[in-house]
Structures are given as structure tokens and as C-alpha cells.
Amino acid sequence: MDETIDKTYRIAADARMISAGSAAVLAGALALLAAWPAGVPALSLVLVAAVFAVSAAANLSNFGDRIELSGEGIRQHNVLLAALGWKKETLLAWSDVAQVARHRRRTLFVWNRAGKKHVFDCVQNFEEFEEEVRRRSALLATTGSPVMPAGETP
């Protein structure tokens, strides 16, 4: 199999900014509650702090998400989490792709032959990503290879 990465995609910038904005709003709410003159019940502070922590962690995760297309398949991993020692990576081999479907505006569902659905949501350059996934999936079905020989077109 060809393991050379042909193209790397990230989460779209607008989705990352919305995520960062929501974390900022929660941070502001936490600061406001902590400085409230009459005092705020401790449980309120703890709940807002917990929601902020989860939001901040999700935000950092969004910034590290990578989706790579190669001759091997679609590889999904997170460079920030990997740097922290949590190397969770998924690979959907082209030979295992059973179905590809677009859902709404920026979500692509890809099912493997076992029926597991892989969701690719808010991908940067979504139309290009979708086109490439569909092209390689169709190419595999017609030629037996997700990589077109040089000089040929599907």
C-alpha cells in the first residue's frame, strides 16, 4: 500500500473560532460569577468551572485534529493529543469503504463494510475533501486501486 500522505485537512477555521468563542464566553461567565458582589453559591462556580474545563479541552482538541488522505485510506488523528501522549488514531482503508453520503452542508458520512459510520464534520475545504473521498472510493470500485496510475483518468 502507498503510505505517502497526499493531502491533510483540518477542522475549518470558522468552526475552530466558534469553539474558541464559546470557551471565552464560559471563561467570562466564570470570572463574573467569581467576582459577584453578593457571593455566588460554590456549586454554581464549580459547575461553570467544570463546563469551562470541558469546553477548553474540546477547543484544544479541535485545533489538533487532522484528517489525512493517502493511498492507504483516510487517517484521522490529533497532533496535540499525541504530543500529550494520547495517540488515538483511526484508519479507514479505501478497500473497506462501503458507502459515502453527504449530510447537510458540511458533514460527510463514510460507512465501512462492517456498517460502522465514520463522521467527518466541519472539514476545511469540505467540497474538495468530499470530492476526493468519493473519487478514490469510486476508483477503488472500478479499478481495484484507490490510486490512479500516472497519466490515466477515471
CSV table of C-alpha atoms in Angstrom, one decimal:
chain,number,residue,atom,x,y,z
A,1,MET,CA,0.0,0.0,0.0
A,2,ASP,CA,1.1,3.6,-0.6
A,3,GLU,CA,1.5,5.2,2.8
A,4,THR,CA,2.5,8.7,1.4
A,5,ILE,CA,0.1,11.4,2.6
A,6,ASP,CA,-1.4,13.1,-0.4
A,7,LYS,CA,-3.5,15.7,1.4
A,8,THR,CA,-4.0,16.8,5.0
A,9,TYR,CA,-7.2,18.5,6.2
A,10,ARG,CA,-8.0,20.3,9.4
A,11,ILE,CA,-11.2,21.4,11.1
A,12,ALA,CA,-12.5,24.5,9.3
A,13,ALA,CA,-11.3,27.8,10.8
A,14,ASP,CA,-14.9,29.1,11.4
A,15,ALA,CA,-15.7,26.0,13.5
A,16,ARG,CA,-12.5,26.4,15.5
A,17,MET,CA,-13.3,30.1,16.1
A,18,ILE,CA,-16.8,29.3,17.3
A,19,SER,CA,-15.3,26.7,19.7
A,20,ALA,CA,-12.8,29.3,21.0
A,21,GLY,CA,-15.5,31.9,21.3
A,22,SER,CA,-17.7,29.6,23.4
A,23,ALA,CA,-14.8,28.8,25.7
A,24,ALA,CA,-14.1,32.6,26.1
A,25,VAL,CA,-17.8,33.2,27.0
A,26,LEU,CA,-17.6,30.5,29.6
A,27,ALA,CA,-14.4,32.0,31.0
A,28,GLY,CA,-16.1,35.3,31.2
A,29,ALA,CA,-19.1,33.8,33.0
A,30,LEU,CA,-16.7,32.1,35.5
A,31,ALA,CA,-14.9,35.4,36.1
A,32,LEU,CA,-18.2,37.3,36.5
A,33,LEU,CA,-19.6,34.7,39.0
A,34,ALA,CA,-16.3,34.7,41.0
A,35,ALA,CA,-16.4,38.5,41.3
A,36,TRP,CA,-20.2,38.8,42.0
A,37,PRO,CA,-20.5,41.2,45.0
A,38,ALA,CA,-23.2,39.3,46.9
A,39,GLY,CA,-21.4,36.0,46.6
A,40,VAL,CA,-22.4,33.0,44.5
A,41,PRO,CA,-23.1,29.5,45.8
A,42,ALA,CA,-20.0,27.4,45.5
A,43,LEU,CA,-21.9,24.8,43.4
A,44,SER,CA,-22.6,27.4,40.7
A,45,LEU,CA,-18.9,28.2,40.5
A,46,VAL,CA,-17.9,24.5,40.4
A,47,LEU,CA,-20.5,23.8,37.6
A,48,VAL,CA,-19.4,26.7,35.4
A,49,ALA,CA,-15.7,25.8,36.0
A,50,ALA,CA,-16.4,22.2,35.0
A,51,VAL,CA,-18.2,23.3,31.8
A,52,PHE,CA,-15.4,25.7,31.0
A,53,ALA,CA,-12.8,23.0,31.5
A,54,VAL,CA,-14.6,20.6,29.2
A,55,SER,CA,-15.1,23.4,26.6
A,56,ALA,CA,-11.4,24.4,26.8
A,57,ALA,CA,-10.4,20.7,26.3
A,58,ALA,CA,-12.7,20.3,23.3
A,59,ASN,CA,-11.4,23.5,21.9
A,60,LEU,CA,-7.8,22.4,22.1
A,61,SER,CA,-8.7,19.1,20.6
A,62,ASN,CA,-10.4,20.9,17.6
A,63,PHE,CA,-7.2,22.7,16.9
A,64,GLY,CA,-5.2,19.5,16.7
A,65,ASP,CA,-7.5,17.4,14.6
A,66,ARG,CA,-6.0,16.2,11.3
A,67,ILE,CA,-7.6,14.1,8.5
A,68,GLU,CA,-5.1,12.7,6.0
A,69,LEU,CA,-5.8,11.1,2.7
A,70,SER,CA,-3.3,8.7,1.3
A,71,GLY,CA,-3.2,5.6,-1.0
A,72,GLU,CA,-3.8,3.6,2.1
A,73,GLY,CA,-7.1,5.3,3.2
A,74,ILE,CA,-8.4,8.1,5.4
A,75,ARG,CA,-6.4,8.5,8.6
A,76,GLN,CA,-7.8,10.6,11.5
A,77,HIS,CA,-5.7,11.7,14.4
A,78,ASN,CA,-4.9,14.6,16.7
A,79,VAL,CA,-1.4,16.1,16.8
A,80,LEU,CA,-2.0,17.9,20.1
A,81,LEU,CA,-3.3,14.9,22.0
A,82,ALA,CA,-0.5,12.8,20.5
A,83,ALA,CA,2.0,15.3,21.9
A,84,LEU,CA,0.5,14.8,25.3
A,85,GLY,CA,0.9,11.0,25.0
A,86,TRP,CA,-2.6,10.0,23.9
A,87,LYS,CA,-2.1,8.6,20.4
A,88,LYS,CA,-5.6,7.8,19.3
A,89,GLU,CA,-5.7,7.2,15.5
A,90,THR,CA,-8.2,5.7,13.2
A,91,LEU,CA,-7.6,4.5,9.7
A,92,LEU,CA,-10.4,3.7,7.2
A,93,ALA,CA,-8.8,1.8,4.4
A,94,TRP,CA,-10.1,2.6,0.9
A,95,SER,CA,-10.8,-1.1,0.4
A,96,ASP,CA,-13.1,-1.0,3.5
A,97,VAL,CA,-15.3,1.9,2.3
A,98,ALA,CA,-18.8,0.7,1.6
A,99,GLN,CA,-20.8,3.9,1.2
A,100,VAL,CA,-20.2,7.7,1.2
A,101,ALA,CA,-23.1,10.2,1.9
A,102,ARG,CA,-23.2,13.9,2.5
A,103,HIS,CA,-25.4,15.1,5.4
A,104,ARG,CA,-26.5,18.7,5.4
A,105,ARG,CA,-23.9,21.3,4.5
A,106,ARG,CA,-20.6,20.2,5.9
A,107,THR,CA,-20.8,16.6,7.1
A,108,LEU,CA,-19.6,13.5,5.3
A,109,PHE,CA,-20.6,10.1,6.5
A,110,VAL,CA,-18.4,7.2,5.3
A,111,TRP,CA,-19.5,3.7,6.2
A,112,ASN,CA,-17.1,0.7,6.3
A,113,ARG,CA,-18.1,-2.8,5.2
A,114,ALA,CA,-18.9,-3.8,8.8
A,115,GLY,CA,-21.5,-0.9,8.9
A,116,LYS,CA,-19.6,1.4,11.2
A,117,LYS,CA,-20.2,5.1,10.3
A,118,HIS,CA,-17.2,7.5,10.3
A,119,VAL,CA,-18.3,11.2,10.6
A,120,PHE,CA,-16.2,13.9,9.0
A,121,ASP,CA,-17.7,17.2,10.2
A,122,CYS,CA,-16.6,20.8,9.5
A,123,VAL,CA,-13.6,19.8,7.4
A,124,GLN,CA,-11.6,22.7,5.9
A,125,ASN,CA,-12.1,22.8,2.1
A,126,PHE,CA,-15.1,20.4,2.6
A,127,GLU,CA,-16.1,20.2,-1.1
A,128,GLU,CA,-12.5,19.3,-2.1
A,129,PHE,CA,-12.4,16.7,0.7
A,130,GLU,CA,-15.8,15.2,-0.3
A,131,GLU,CA,-14.8,15.1,-4.0
A,132,GLU,CA,-11.5,13.4,-3.2
A,133,VAL,CA,-13.1,10.7,-0.9
A,134,ARG,CA,-15.8,10.0,-3.5
A,135,ARG,CA,-13.3,9.8,-6.3
A,136,ARG,CA,-11.0,7.4,-4.5
A,137,SER,CA,-13.9,5.3,-3.4
A,138,ALA,CA,-15.3,5.0,-6.9
A,139,LEU,CA,-11.8,4.4,-8.3
A,140,LEU,CA,-11.3,1.5,-6.0
A,141,ALA,CA,-14.6,0.0,-7.1
A,142,THR,CA,-13.8,0.3,-10.8
A,143,THR,CA,-10.0,-0.4,-10.9
A,144,GLY,CA,-9.3,-2.2,-7.6
A,145,SER,CA,-6.9,0.6,-6.6
A,146,PRO,CA,-7.6,4.0,-4.9
A,147,VAL,CA,-4.6,5.5,-6.7
A,148,MET,CA,-4.9,6.2,-10.4
A,149,PRO,CA,-1.9,5.1,-12.5
A,150,ALA,CA,0.0,8.1,-13.8
A,151,GLY,CA,-1.4,9.7,-16.9
A,152,GLU,CA,-4.9,8.0,-16.6
A,153,THR,CA,-8.2,9.5,-15.7
A,154,PRO,CA,-11.3,7.7,-14.2
